[in-house]
């Protein structure tokens, strides 16, 4: 594996190898010893972000540092992109400064594959348009695997704005390869036209989806990509498709809930579900667990792609 631009087409053995290494790094992070083998000492990683990010950028940076690598941060608004520089010129110039790998976030679908085609360095896709976000899906899958002890046979429902979601696509590819059953649920206007071609069940009733599922991945309503007309109003969306205690208590108390963040509180997820801490035997919110697992997954991906083994 030279690049990680998506989970589409990645065999189960590669996914499992990444998840096993992630699980080892996760155990290290939970011990809080703060030290790891500096397998990437003296390596430099360019974090090239053309879109805003909190979790993804910070966790790639921490992951790189945990393994001894240095990071260089690039923010489009503060770069020569504002002077009209092209993406390929930006990448070629950073490459000429001898950076060892690129972590790229870009608003255009396909940007990561494009960069991979013009550089000899490993490229990791940190989200490209509505295409893929492979490390987010890996961290979601790791979170589910740690909770259930397996992925094969799990029923995972993905709720909300599927149409604009690179997270949904990467999760569908990765989870299906590992043998999970997937359902998507949302208003018809926020489901891609040929979604059943991806081999997923489709629910427009949230009650049916909750009753079917073993776990839920709730997605943010991508207000910056949806330019209107997809939903009647935020209020109606949240009363029909927002995940609330009322719906969970009525249908399924034990449903682990994931969300990639950032969350729109009280729109796709209620405050109480997002922050829920339950007594043993009931499922709590997995959101913070996901964030910790994100560092572990990014350590594993950087290690695998940059260590050359
Ligand atoms: C996601 C993204 O940027 O694709 N967030 C993230 O990486 N944690 C999902 C989102 O923006 O809704």
PDB file of C-alpha atoms and ligand atoms in Angstrom:
ATOM      1  CA  UNK A   1       0.000   0.000   0.000  1.00  0.00           C
ATOM      2  CA  UNK A   2       1.635   3.193  -1.166  1.00  0.00           C
ATOM      3  CA  UNK A   3      -1.164   5.732  -0.636  1.00  0.00           C
ATOM      4  CA  UNK A   4      -4.405   5.744   1.324  1.00  0.00           C
ATOM      5  CA  UNK A   5      -6.863   7.719  -0.774  1.00  0.00           C
ATOM      6  CA  UNK A   6      -9.938   5.601   0.006  1.00  0.00           C
ATOM      7  CA  UNK A   7     -11.199   2.319   1.426  1.00  0.00           C
ATOM      8  CA  UNK A   8     -12.853   1.361  -1.861  1.00  0.00           C
ATOM      9  CA  UNK A   9     -11.251  -1.808  -3.172  1.00  0.00           C
ATOM     10  CA  UNK A  10      -8.951  -2.275  -0.172  1.00  0.00           C
ATOM     11  CA  UNK A  11      -8.897  -5.981   0.730  1.00  0.00           C
ATOM     12  CA  UNK A  12     -10.042  -7.204   4.144  1.00  0.00           C
ATOM     13  CA  UNK A  13      -6.489  -8.318   4.978  1.00  0.00           C
ATOM     14  CA  UNK A  14      -5.124  -4.758   4.564  1.00  0.00           C
ATOM     15  CA  UNK A  15      -7.970  -3.291   6.610  1.00  0.00           C
ATOM     16  CA  UNK A  16      -7.430  -5.835   9.357  1.00  0.00           C
ATOM     17  CA  UNK A  17      -3.697  -5.228   9.425  1.00  0.00           C
ATOM     18  CA  UNK A  18      -4.295  -1.479   9.854  1.00  0.00           C
ATOM     19  CA  UNK A  19      -6.927  -2.097  12.532  1.00  0.00           C
ATOM     20  CA  UNK A  20      -4.648  -4.484  14.448  1.00  0.00           C
ATOM     21  CA  UNK A  21      -1.833  -1.954  14.477  1.00  0.00           C
ATOM     22  CA  UNK A  22      -4.329   0.788  15.429  1.00  0.00           C
ATOM     23  CA  UNK A  23      -5.543  -1.352  18.339  1.00  0.00           C
ATOM     24  CA  UNK A  24      -1.965  -1.675  19.600  1.00  0.00           C
ATOM     25  CA  UNK A  25      -1.456   2.088  19.398  1.00  0.00           C
ATOM     26  CA  UNK A  26      -4.820   2.633  21.069  1.00  0.00           C
ATOM     27  CA  UNK A  27      -3.733   0.475  24.017  1.00  0.00           C
ATOM     28  CA  UNK A  28      -0.575   2.602  24.252  1.00  0.00           C
ATOM     29  CA  UNK A  29      -2.591   5.833  24.232  1.00  0.00           C
ATOM     30  CA  UNK A  30      -4.914   4.523  26.949  1.00  0.00           C
ATOM     31  CA  UNK A  31      -1.913   3.708  29.149  1.00  0.00           C
ATOM     32  CA  UNK A  32      -1.026   7.400  28.855  1.00  0.00           C
ATOM     33  CA  UNK A  33       2.681   6.655  29.131  1.00  0.00           C
ATOM     34  CA  UNK A  34       3.110   9.183  26.326  1.00  0.00           C
ATOM     35  CA  UNK A  35       5.976   7.373  24.633  1.00  0.00           C
ATOM     36  CA  UNK A  36       6.072   5.287  21.508  1.00  0.00           C
ATOM     37  CA  UNK A  37       8.884   3.915  19.369  1.00  0.00           C
ATOM     38  CA  UNK A  38       9.965   6.842  17.152  1.00  0.00           C
ATOM     39  CA  UNK A  39       9.587   4.790  13.980  1.00  0.00           C
ATOM     40  CA  UNK A  40       9.256   7.979  11.913  1.00  0.00           C
ATOM     41  CA  UNK A  41      12.143   9.934  13.460  1.00  0.00           C
ATOM     42  CA  UNK A  42      13.575  12.574  11.088  1.00  0.00           C
ATOM     43  CA  UNK A  43      10.620  12.254   8.704  1.00  0.00           C
ATOM     44  CA  UNK A  44       8.539  15.281   7.721  1.00  0.00           C
ATOM     45  CA  UNK A  45       4.838  15.214   7.005  1.00  0.00           C
ATOM     46  CA  UNK A  46       3.037  18.051   5.213  1.00  0.00           C
ATOM     47  CA  UNK A  47      -0.517  18.582   6.453  1.00  0.00           C
ATOM     48  CA  UNK A  48      -2.108  20.269   3.449  1.00  0.00           C
ATOM     49  CA  UNK A  49      -5.592  21.450   4.413  1.00  0.00           C
ATOM     50  CA  UNK A  50      -7.747  23.308   1.919  1.00  0.00           C
ATOM     51  CA  UNK A  51     -10.796  22.938   4.214  1.00  0.00           C
ATOM     52  CA  UNK A  52     -11.291  23.570   7.898  1.00  0.00           C
ATOM     53  CA  UNK A  53     -10.736  20.833  10.403  1.00  0.00           C
ATOM     54  CA  UNK A  54     -10.300  20.389  14.145  1.00  0.00           C
ATOM     55  CA  UNK A  55     -10.171  16.669  14.946  1.00  0.00           C
ATOM     56  CA  UNK A  56      -8.630  15.334  11.751  1.00  0.00           C
ATOM     57  CA  UNK A  57      -5.834  17.845  11.534  1.00  0.00           C
ATOM     58  CA  UNK A  58      -4.985  17.781  15.212  1.00  0.00           C
ATOM     59  CA  UNK A  59      -4.981  14.017  15.402  1.00  0.00           C
ATOM     60  CA  UNK A  60      -2.762  13.622  12.321  1.00  0.00           C
ATOM     61  CA  UNK A  61      -0.381  16.094  13.912  1.00  0.00           C
ATOM     62  CA  UNK A  62      -0.366  14.272  17.242  1.00  0.00           C
ATOM     63  CA  UNK A  63      -0.030  10.912  15.513  1.00  0.00           C
ATOM     64  CA  UNK A  64       2.999  12.135  13.565  1.00  0.00           C
ATOM     65  CA  UNK A  65       4.640  13.583  16.665  1.00  0.00           C
ATOM     66  CA  UNK A  66       3.934  10.458  18.716  1.00  0.00           C
ATOM     67  CA  UNK A  67       6.012   8.535  16.156  1.00  0.00           C
ATOM     68  CA  UNK A  68       8.824  11.080  16.119  1.00  0.00           C
ATOM     69  CA  UNK A  69       7.980  12.796  12.796  1.00  0.00           C
ATOM     70  CA  UNK A  70       7.904  16.538  12.254  1.00  0.00           C
ATOM     71  CA  UNK A  71       4.853  18.221  10.736  1.00  0.00           C
ATOM     72  CA  UNK A  72       4.454  21.244   8.502  1.00  0.00           C
ATOM     73  CA  UNK A  73       1.041  22.815   8.333  1.00  0.00           C
ATOM     74  CA  UNK A  74      -0.374  24.422   5.267  1.00  0.00           C
ATOM     75  CA  UNK A  75      -3.578  26.428   5.316  1.00  0.00           C
ATOM     76  CA  UNK A  76      -4.964  27.422   1.932  1.00  0.00           C
ATOM     77  CA  UNK A  77      -6.103  30.862   3.097  1.00  0.00           C
ATOM     78  CA  UNK A  78      -2.563  31.742   4.237  1.00  0.00           C
ATOM     79  CA  UNK A  79      -0.773  30.291   1.194  1.00  0.00           C
ATOM     80  CA  UNK A  80       0.067  31.205  -2.395  1.00  0.00           C
ATOM     81  CA  UNK A  81      -3.193  29.533  -3.422  1.00  0.00           C
ATOM     82  CA  UNK A  82      -4.733  32.941  -2.772  1.00  0.00           C
ATOM     83  CA  UNK A  83      -2.371  34.222  -5.520  1.00  0.00           C
ATOM     84  CA  UNK A  84      -3.668  31.664  -7.996  1.00  0.00           C
ATOM     85  CA  UNK A  85      -1.178  28.828  -7.497  1.00  0.00           C
ATOM     86  CA  UNK A  86      -2.489  25.462  -8.695  1.00  0.00           C
ATOM     87  CA  UNK A  87      -2.772  22.366  -6.515  1.00  0.00           C
ATOM     88  CA  UNK A  88      -0.096  20.565  -8.546  1.00  0.00           C
ATOM     89  CA  UNK A  89       2.348  23.490  -8.232  1.00  0.00           C
ATOM     90  CA  UNK A  90       1.735  23.656  -4.493  1.00  0.00           C
ATOM     91  CA  UNK A  91       2.447  19.927  -4.121  1.00  0.00           C
ATOM     92  CA  UNK A  92       5.514  19.975  -6.390  1.00  0.00           C
ATOM     93  CA  UNK A  93       7.021  22.848  -4.411  1.00  0.00           C
ATOM     94  CA  UNK A  94       6.477  21.139  -1.072  1.00  0.00           C
ATOM     95  CA  UNK A  95       7.969  17.969  -2.564  1.00  0.00           C
ATOM     96  CA  UNK A  96      11.044  19.914  -3.694  1.00  0.00           C
ATOM     97  CA  UNK A  97      11.535  20.896  -0.051  1.00  0.00           C
ATOM     98  CA  UNK A  98      11.807  17.165   0.629  1.00  0.00           C
ATOM     99  CA  UNK A  99       8.724  16.486   2.683  1.00  0.00           C
ATOM    100  CA  UNK A 100       8.232  12.735   3.092  1.00  0.00           C
ATOM    101  CA  UNK A 101       4.436  12.441   2.915  1.00  0.00           C
ATOM    102  CA  UNK A 102       1.278  14.434   2.278  1.00  0.00           C
ATOM    103  CA  UNK A 103      -1.908  14.450   4.322  1.00  0.00           C
ATOM    104  CA  UNK A 104      -4.447  16.208   2.136  1.00  0.00           C
ATOM    105  CA  UNK A 105      -7.900  17.637   2.765  1.00  0.00           C
ATOM    106  CA  UNK A 106      -9.570  19.246  -0.211  1.00  0.00           C
ATOM    107  CA  UNK A 107     -13.108  20.308  -1.172  1.00  0.00           C
ATOM    108  CA  UNK A 108     -12.893  18.549  -4.586  1.00  0.00           C
ATOM    109  CA  UNK A 109     -13.782  14.870  -4.875  1.00  0.00           C
ATOM    110  CA  UNK A 110     -10.816  13.063  -6.424  1.00  0.00           C
ATOM    111  CA  UNK A 111      -8.178  15.568  -5.228  1.00  0.00           C
ATOM    112  CA  UNK A 112      -6.284  12.935  -3.227  1.00  0.00           C
ATOM    113  CA  UNK A 113      -6.034  10.530  -6.173  1.00  0.00           C
ATOM    114  CA  UNK A 114      -4.896  13.418  -8.342  1.00  0.00           C
ATOM    115  CA  UNK A 115      -2.124  14.345  -5.899  1.00  0.00           C
ATOM    116  CA  UNK A 116      -1.127  10.668  -5.614  1.00  0.00           C
ATOM    117  CA  UNK A 117      -0.748  10.615  -9.405  1.00  0.00           C
ATOM    118  CA  UNK A 118       1.728  13.508  -9.441  1.00  0.00           C
ATOM    119  CA  UNK A 119       3.956  12.776  -6.448  1.00  0.00           C
ATOM    120  CA  UNK A 120       6.265   9.953  -5.509  1.00  0.00           C
ATOM    121  CA  UNK A 121       5.495  10.498  -1.817  1.00  0.00           C
ATOM    122  CA  UNK A 122       2.758   8.699   0.128  1.00  0.00           C
ATOM    123  CA  UNK A 123      -0.564  10.565   0.077  1.00  0.00           C
ATOM    124  CA  UNK A 124      -3.171  10.148   2.789  1.00  0.00           C
ATOM    125  CA  UNK A 125      -6.633  11.438   2.074  1.00  0.00           C
ATOM    126  CA  UNK A 126      -7.982  13.422   5.040  1.00  0.00           C
ATOM    127  CA  UNK A 127     -11.291  14.014   3.214  1.00  0.00           C
ATOM    128  CA  UNK A 128     -11.852  14.998  -0.422  1.00  0.00           C
ATOM    129  CA  UNK A 129     -15.160  16.597  -1.291  1.00  0.00           C
ATOM    130  CA  UNK A 130     -17.966  14.071  -1.057  1.00  0.00           C
ATOM    131  CA  UNK A 131     -15.696  11.184  -2.104  1.00  0.00           C
ATOM    132  CA  UNK A 132     -13.836   9.471   0.772  1.00  0.00           C
ATOM    133  CA  UNK A 133     -12.434  10.006   4.246  1.00  0.00           C
ATOM    134  CA  UNK A 134     -10.640   6.725   4.887  1.00  0.00           C
ATOM    135  CA  UNK A 135      -9.040   7.431   8.280  1.00  0.00           C
ATOM    136  CA  UNK A 136     -12.401   8.579   9.688  1.00  0.00           C
ATOM    137  CA  UNK A 137     -13.996   5.317   8.593  1.00  0.00           C
ATOM    138  CA  UNK A 138     -11.079   3.311  10.005  1.00  0.00           C
ATOM    139  CA  UNK A 139     -11.495   5.013  13.369  1.00  0.00           C
ATOM    140  CA  UNK A 140     -15.244   4.370  13.295  1.00  0.00           C
ATOM    141  CA  UNK A 141     -14.597   0.725  12.439  1.00  0.00           C
ATOM    142  CA  UNK A 142     -11.967   0.447  15.198  1.00  0.00           C
ATOM    143  CA  UNK A 143     -14.460   1.921  17.687  1.00  0.00           C
ATOM    144  CA  UNK A 144     -17.102  -0.627  16.663  1.00  0.00           C
ATOM    145  CA  UNK A 145     -14.590  -3.485  16.691  1.00  0.00           C
ATOM    146  CA  UNK A 146     -13.387  -2.608  20.197  1.00  0.00           C
ATOM    147  CA  UNK A 147     -16.996  -2.394  21.447  1.00  0.00           C
ATOM    148  CA  UNK A 148     -18.428  -5.518  19.813  1.00  0.00           C
ATOM    149  CA  UNK A 149     -15.233  -7.548  19.426  1.00  0.00           C
ATOM    150  CA  UNK A 150     -16.069  -8.135  15.747  1.00  0.00           C
ATOM    151  CA  UNK A 151     -17.334  -6.444  12.586  1.00  0.00           C
ATOM    152  CA  UNK A 152     -18.613  -9.415  10.563  1.00  0.00           C
ATOM    153  CA  UNK A 153     -22.384  -9.732  10.875  1.00  0.00           C
ATOM    154  CA  UNK A 154     -22.867  -6.367  12.626  1.00  0.00           C
ATOM    155  CA  UNK A 155     -25.790  -4.254  11.472  1.00  0.00           C
ATOM    156  CA  UNK A 156     -24.662  -0.654  11.186  1.00  0.00           C
ATOM    157  CA  UNK A 157     -27.027   2.124  10.212  1.00  0.00           C
ATOM    158  CA  UNK A 158     -25.743   5.413   8.896  1.00  0.00           C
ATOM    159  CA  UNK A 159     -28.165   8.219   9.593  1.00  0.00           C
ATOM    160  CA  UNK A 160     -28.644  11.602   7.967  1.00  0.00           C
ATOM    161  CA  UNK A 161     -26.966  13.475   5.134  1.00  0.00           C
ATOM    162  CA  UNK A 162     -25.607  10.524   3.134  1.00  0.00           C
ATOM    163  CA  UNK A 163     -25.604  12.506  -0.116  1.00  0.00           C
ATOM    164  CA  UNK A 164     -22.809  14.868   0.895  1.00  0.00           C
ATOM    165  CA  UNK A 165     -20.910  12.491   3.149  1.00  0.00           C
ATOM    166  CA  UNK A 166     -17.439  11.167   2.366  1.00  0.00           C
ATOM    167  CA  UNK A 167     -17.582   9.544   5.817  1.00  0.00           C
ATOM    168  CA  UNK A 168     -20.622   7.482   4.799  1.00  0.00           C
ATOM    169  CA  UNK A 169     -18.969   6.293   1.593  1.00  0.00           C
ATOM    170  CA  UNK A 170     -15.722   5.225   3.268  1.00  0.00           C
ATOM    171  CA  UNK A 171     -17.633   3.478   6.041  1.00  0.00           C
ATOM    172  CA  UNK A 172     -19.836   1.630   3.559  1.00  0.00           C
ATOM    173  CA  UNK A 173     -16.779   0.368   1.645  1.00  0.00           C
ATOM    174  CA  UNK A 174     -14.740  -0.596   4.714  1.00  0.00           C
ATOM    175  CA  UNK A 175     -17.523  -2.096   6.804  1.00  0.00           C
ATOM    176  CA  UNK A 176     -18.926  -4.133   3.919  1.00  0.00           C
ATOM    177  CA  UNK A 177     -15.496  -5.533   3.068  1.00  0.00           C
ATOM    178  CA  UNK A 178     -15.243  -6.703   6.680  1.00  0.00           C
ATOM    179  CA  UNK A 179     -18.645  -8.412   6.509  1.00  0.00           C
ATOM    180  CA  UNK A 180     -20.985  -5.916   8.214  1.00  0.00           C
ATOM    181  CA  UNK A 181     -24.510  -5.239   6.986  1.00  0.00           C
ATOM    182  CA  UNK A 182     -25.154  -1.570   6.291  1.00  0.00           C
ATOM    183  CA  UNK A 183     -28.325   0.467   6.147  1.00  0.00           C
ATOM    184  CA  UNK A 184     -28.604   4.136   5.348  1.00  0.00           C
ATOM    185  CA  UNK A 185     -31.441   6.257   6.672  1.00  0.00           C
ATOM    186  CA  UNK A 186     -32.441   9.799   5.821  1.00  0.00           C
ATOM    187  CA  UNK A 187     -34.884  11.843   3.818  1.00  0.00           C
ATOM    188  CA  UNK A 188     -34.937  10.787   0.142  1.00  0.00           C
ATOM    189  CA  UNK A 189     -33.452  14.141  -0.861  1.00  0.00           C
ATOM    190  CA  UNK A 190     -30.305  13.392   1.160  1.00  0.00           C
ATOM    191  CA  UNK A 191     -29.766   9.872  -0.208  1.00  0.00           C
ATOM    192  CA  UNK A 192     -27.660   9.483  -3.383  1.00  0.00           C
ATOM    193  CA  UNK A 193     -29.660   8.344  -6.425  1.00  0.00           C
ATOM    194  CA  UNK A 194     -28.004   4.952  -6.860  1.00  0.00           C
ATOM    195  CA  UNK A 195     -27.336   4.213  -3.211  1.00  0.00           C
ATOM    196  CA  UNK A 196     -28.759   0.657  -3.367  1.00  0.00           C
ATOM    197  CA  UNK A 197     -26.071  -0.061  -5.985  1.00  0.00           C
ATOM    198  CA  UNK A 198     -23.591   0.054  -3.087  1.00  0.00           C
ATOM    199  CA  UNK A 199     -25.289  -2.984  -1.553  1.00  0.00           C
ATOM    200  CA  UNK A 200     -26.894  -1.241   1.412  1.00  0.00           C
ATOM    201  CA  UNK A 201     -30.418  -1.325   2.826  1.00  0.00           C
ATOM    202  CA  UNK A 202     -32.332   1.923   2.639  1.00  0.00           C
ATOM    203  CA  UNK A 203     -34.725   3.154   5.332  1.00  0.00           C
ATOM    204  CA  UNK A 204     -36.619   6.401   5.172  1.00  0.00           C
ATOM    205  CA  UNK A 205     -38.235   5.623   8.553  1.00  0.00           C
ATOM    206  CA  UNK A 206     -35.850   6.246  11.419  1.00  0.00           C
ATOM    207  CA  UNK A 207     -37.911   4.005  13.706  1.00  0.00           C
ATOM    208  CA  UNK A 208     -37.385   1.052  11.363  1.00  0.00           C
ATOM    209  CA  UNK A 209     -33.672   1.802  11.063  1.00  0.00           C
ATOM    210  CA  UNK A 210     -33.170   2.036  14.834  1.00  0.00           C
ATOM    211  CA  UNK A 211     -35.075  -1.216  15.370  1.00  0.00           C
ATOM    212  CA  UNK A 212     -32.912  -2.975  12.767  1.00  0.00           C
ATOM    213  CA  UNK A 213     -29.478  -1.721  13.841  1.00  0.00           C
ATOM    214  CA  UNK A 214     -26.797  -2.868  16.297  1.00  0.00           C
ATOM    215  CA  UNK A 215     -25.058   0.530  16.097  1.00  0.00           C
ATOM    216  CA  UNK A 216     -25.690   3.952  14.559  1.00  0.00           C
ATOM    217  CA  UNK A 217     -23.323   6.363  12.850  1.00  0.00           C
ATOM    218  CA  UNK A 218     -25.006   9.766  12.859  1.00  0.00           C
ATOM    219  CA  UNK A 219     -23.836  12.271  10.252  1.00  0.00           C
ATOM    220  CA  UNK A 220     -23.680  16.028  10.360  1.00  0.00           C
ATOM    221  CA  UNK A 221     -26.093  17.871   8.148  1.00  0.00           C
ATOM    222  CA  UNK A 222     -23.517  19.401   5.766  1.00  0.00           C
ATOM    223  CA  UNK A 223     -24.990  22.868   5.677  1.00  0.00           C
ATOM    224  CA  UNK A 224     -21.972  24.234   3.773  1.00  0.00           C
ATOM    225  CA  UNK A 225     -22.381  21.703   0.919  1.00  0.00           C
ATOM    226  CA  UNK A 226     -26.184  21.603   0.840  1.00  0.00           C
ATOM    227  CA  UNK A 227     -27.232  24.810  -0.793  1.00  0.00           C
ATOM    228  CA  UNK A 228     -30.873  24.604   0.197  1.00  0.00           C
ATOM    229  CA  UNK A 229     -33.960  22.744  -0.897  1.00  0.00           C
ATOM    230  CA  UNK A 230     -32.929  19.403   0.617  1.00  0.00           C
ATOM    231  CA  UNK A 231     -35.011  19.652   3.776  1.00  0.00           C
ATOM    232  CA  UNK A 232     -38.141  21.663   4.574  1.00  0.00           C
ATOM    233  CA  UNK A 233     -36.568  23.204   7.697  1.00  0.00           C
ATOM    234  CA  UNK A 234     -33.981  22.347  10.327  1.00  0.00           C
ATOM    235  CA  UNK A 235     -36.750  21.927  12.843  1.00  0.00           C
ATOM    236  CA  UNK A 236     -38.612  19.406  10.714  1.00  0.00           C
ATOM    237  CA  UNK A 237     -35.383  17.557   9.948  1.00  0.00           C
ATOM    238  CA  UNK A 238     -34.532  17.259  13.602  1.00  0.00           C
ATOM    239  CA  UNK A 239     -37.972  16.091  14.632  1.00  0.00           C
ATOM    240  CA  UNK A 240     -38.035  13.432  11.868  1.00  0.00           C
ATOM    241  CA  UNK A 241     -34.383  12.350  11.724  1.00  0.00           C
ATOM    242  CA  UNK A 242     -32.673  13.774  14.814  1.00  0.00           C
ATOM    243  CA  UNK A 243     -31.486  11.042  17.173  1.00  0.00           C
ATOM    244  CA  UNK A 244     -33.068  11.673  20.565  1.00  0.00           C
ATOM    245  CA  UNK A 245     -33.447   9.845  23.865  1.00  0.00           C
ATOM    246  CA  UNK A 246     -37.147   9.577  23.204  1.00  0.00           C
ATOM    247  CA  UNK A 247     -36.524   7.545  20.013  1.00  0.00           C
ATOM    248  CA  UNK A 248     -33.792   5.410  21.586  1.00  0.00           C
ATOM    249  CA  UNK A 249     -35.776   4.709  24.776  1.00  0.00           C
ATOM    250  CA  UNK A 250     -38.827   3.739  22.794  1.00  0.00           C
ATOM    251  CA  UNK A 251     -37.026   1.520  20.270  1.00  0.00           C
ATOM    252  CA  UNK A 252     -33.615   0.453  21.452  1.00  0.00           C
ATOM    253  CA  UNK A 253     -31.876   1.412  24.687  1.00  0.00           C
ATOM    254  CA  UNK A 254     -28.669  -0.424  23.853  1.00  0.00           C
ATOM    255  CA  UNK A 255     -27.714   1.291  20.621  1.00  0.00           C
ATOM    256  CA  UNK A 256     -24.097   2.561  20.578  1.00  0.00           C
ATOM    257  CA  UNK A 257     -24.035   5.925  18.823  1.00  0.00           C
ATOM    258  CA  UNK A 258     -21.111   7.302  16.798  1.00  0.00           C
ATOM    259  CA  UNK A 259     -20.730  10.675  15.078  1.00  0.00           C
ATOM    260  CA  UNK A 260     -17.602  11.883  13.239  1.00  0.00           C
ATOM    261  CA  UNK A 261     -18.022  15.448  14.483  1.00  0.00           C
ATOM    262  CA  UNK A 262     -18.405  18.340  14.315  1.00  0.00           C
ATOM    263  CA  UNK A 263     -21.930  17.915  15.668  1.00  0.00           C
ATOM    264  CA  UNK A 264     -24.881  20.188  15.075  1.00  0.00           C
ATOM    265  CA  UNK A 265     -26.363  19.903  18.548  1.00  0.00           C
ATOM    266  CA  UNK A 266     -30.143  19.477  18.666  1.00  0.00           C
ATOM    267  CA  UNK A 267     -30.289  19.057  14.859  1.00  0.00           C
ATOM    268  CA  UNK A 268     -29.060  15.578  13.897  1.00  0.00           C
ATOM    269  CA  UNK A 269     -28.340  14.528  17.482  1.00  0.00           C
ATOM    270  CA  UNK A 270     -29.761  15.719  20.789  1.00  0.00           C
ATOM    271  CA  UNK A 271     -27.470  17.029  23.492  1.00  0.00           C
ATOM    272  CA  UNK A 272     -28.414  14.156  25.700  1.00  0.00           C
ATOM    273  CA  UNK A 273     -27.617  11.447  23.140  1.00  0.00           C
ATOM    274  CA  UNK A 274     -24.312  13.104  22.199  1.00  0.00           C
ATOM    275  CA  UNK A 275     -23.197  13.364  25.828  1.00  0.00           C
ATOM    276  CA  UNK A 276     -24.915  10.248  27.172  1.00  0.00           C
ATOM    277  CA  UNK A 277     -23.123   8.330  29.880  1.00  0.00           C
ATOM    278  CA  UNK A 278     -25.098   5.222  30.772  1.00  0.00           C
ATOM    279  CA  UNK A 279     -24.914   2.712  33.594  1.00  0.00           C
ATOM    280  CA  UNK A 280     -23.150  -0.572  32.738  1.00  0.00           C
ATOM    281  CA  UNK A 281     -25.275  -2.687  30.424  1.00  0.00           C
ATOM    282  CA  UNK A 282     -26.568   0.299  28.473  1.00  0.00           C
ATOM    283  CA  UNK A 283     -24.661   1.860  25.602  1.00  0.00           C
ATOM    284  CA  UNK A 284     -23.104   5.275  26.085  1.00  0.00           C
ATOM    285  CA  UNK A 285     -22.195   7.819  23.456  1.00  0.00           C
ATOM    286  CA  UNK A 286     -19.016   6.726  21.621  1.00  0.00           C
ATOM    287  CA  UNK A 287     -18.053  10.192  20.393  1.00  0.00           C
ATOM    288  CA  UNK A 288     -15.030  10.805  22.622  1.00  0.00           C
ATOM    289  CA  UNK A 289     -13.869   7.216  22.224  1.00  0.00           C
ATOM    290  CA  UNK A 290     -13.844   7.848  18.460  1.00  0.00           C
ATOM    291  CA  UNK A 291     -11.632  10.894  18.902  1.00  0.00           C
ATOM    292  CA  UNK A 292      -9.047   8.945  20.911  1.00  0.00           C
ATOM    293  CA  UNK A 293      -9.177   6.122  18.381  1.00  0.00           C
ATOM    294  CA  UNK A 294      -8.556   8.669  15.619  1.00  0.00           C
ATOM    295  CA  UNK A 295      -5.049   9.330  16.926  1.00  0.00           C
ATOM    296  CA  UNK A 296      -4.328   5.585  17.073  1.00  0.00           C
ATOM    297  CA  UNK A 297      -5.612   4.970  13.540  1.00  0.00           C
ATOM    298  CA  UNK A 298      -3.566   7.836  12.109  1.00  0.00           C
ATOM    299  CA  UNK A 299      -0.459   6.544  13.880  1.00  0.00           C
ATOM    300  CA  UNK A 300      -1.043   3.144  12.284  1.00  0.00           C
ATOM    301  CA  UNK A 301      -1.613   4.606   8.815  1.00  0.00           C
ATOM    302  CA  UNK A 302       1.450   6.874   8.947  1.00  0.00           C
ATOM    303  CA  UNK A 303       3.547   4.010  10.292  1.00  0.00           C
ATOM    304  CA  UNK A 304       2.431   1.562   7.593  1.00  0.00           C
ATOM    305  CA  UNK A 305       2.764   3.960   4.662  1.00  0.00           C
ATOM    306  CA  UNK A 306       6.002   5.649   5.709  1.00  0.00           C
ATOM    307  CA  UNK A 307       7.962   2.924   7.385  1.00  0.00           C
ATOM    308  CA  UNK A 308       8.496   1.100   4.119  1.00  0.00           C
ATOM    309  CA  UNK A 309       7.794  -2.339   5.579  1.00  0.00           C
TER     310      UNK A 309
HETATM  311  C1  LIG B   1     -16.060  14.920   8.791  1.00  0.00           C
HETATM  312  C2  LIG B   1     -15.474  15.517   7.533  1.00  0.00           C
HETATM  313  O1  LIG B   1     -14.831  16.545   7.562  1.00  0.00           O
HETATM  314  O2  LIG B   1     -15.669  14.875   6.530  1.00  0.00           O
HETATM  315  N1  LIG B   1     -15.497  15.392   9.959  1.00  0.00           N
HETATM  316  C3  LIG B   1     -14.340  14.892  10.414  1.00  0.00           C
HETATM  317  O3  LIG B   1     -13.409  14.668   9.679  1.00  0.00           O
HETATM  318  N2  LIG B   1     -14.267  14.596  11.721  1.00  0.00           N
HETATM  319  C4  LIG B   1     -17.519  14.969   8.800  1.00  0.00           C
HETATM  320  C5  LIG B   1     -18.180  16.301   8.721  1.00  0.00           C
HETATM  321  O4  LIG B   1     -17.593  17.324   8.406  1.00  0.00           O
HETATM  322  O5  LIG B   1     -19.395  16.312   8.955  1.00  0.00           O
END
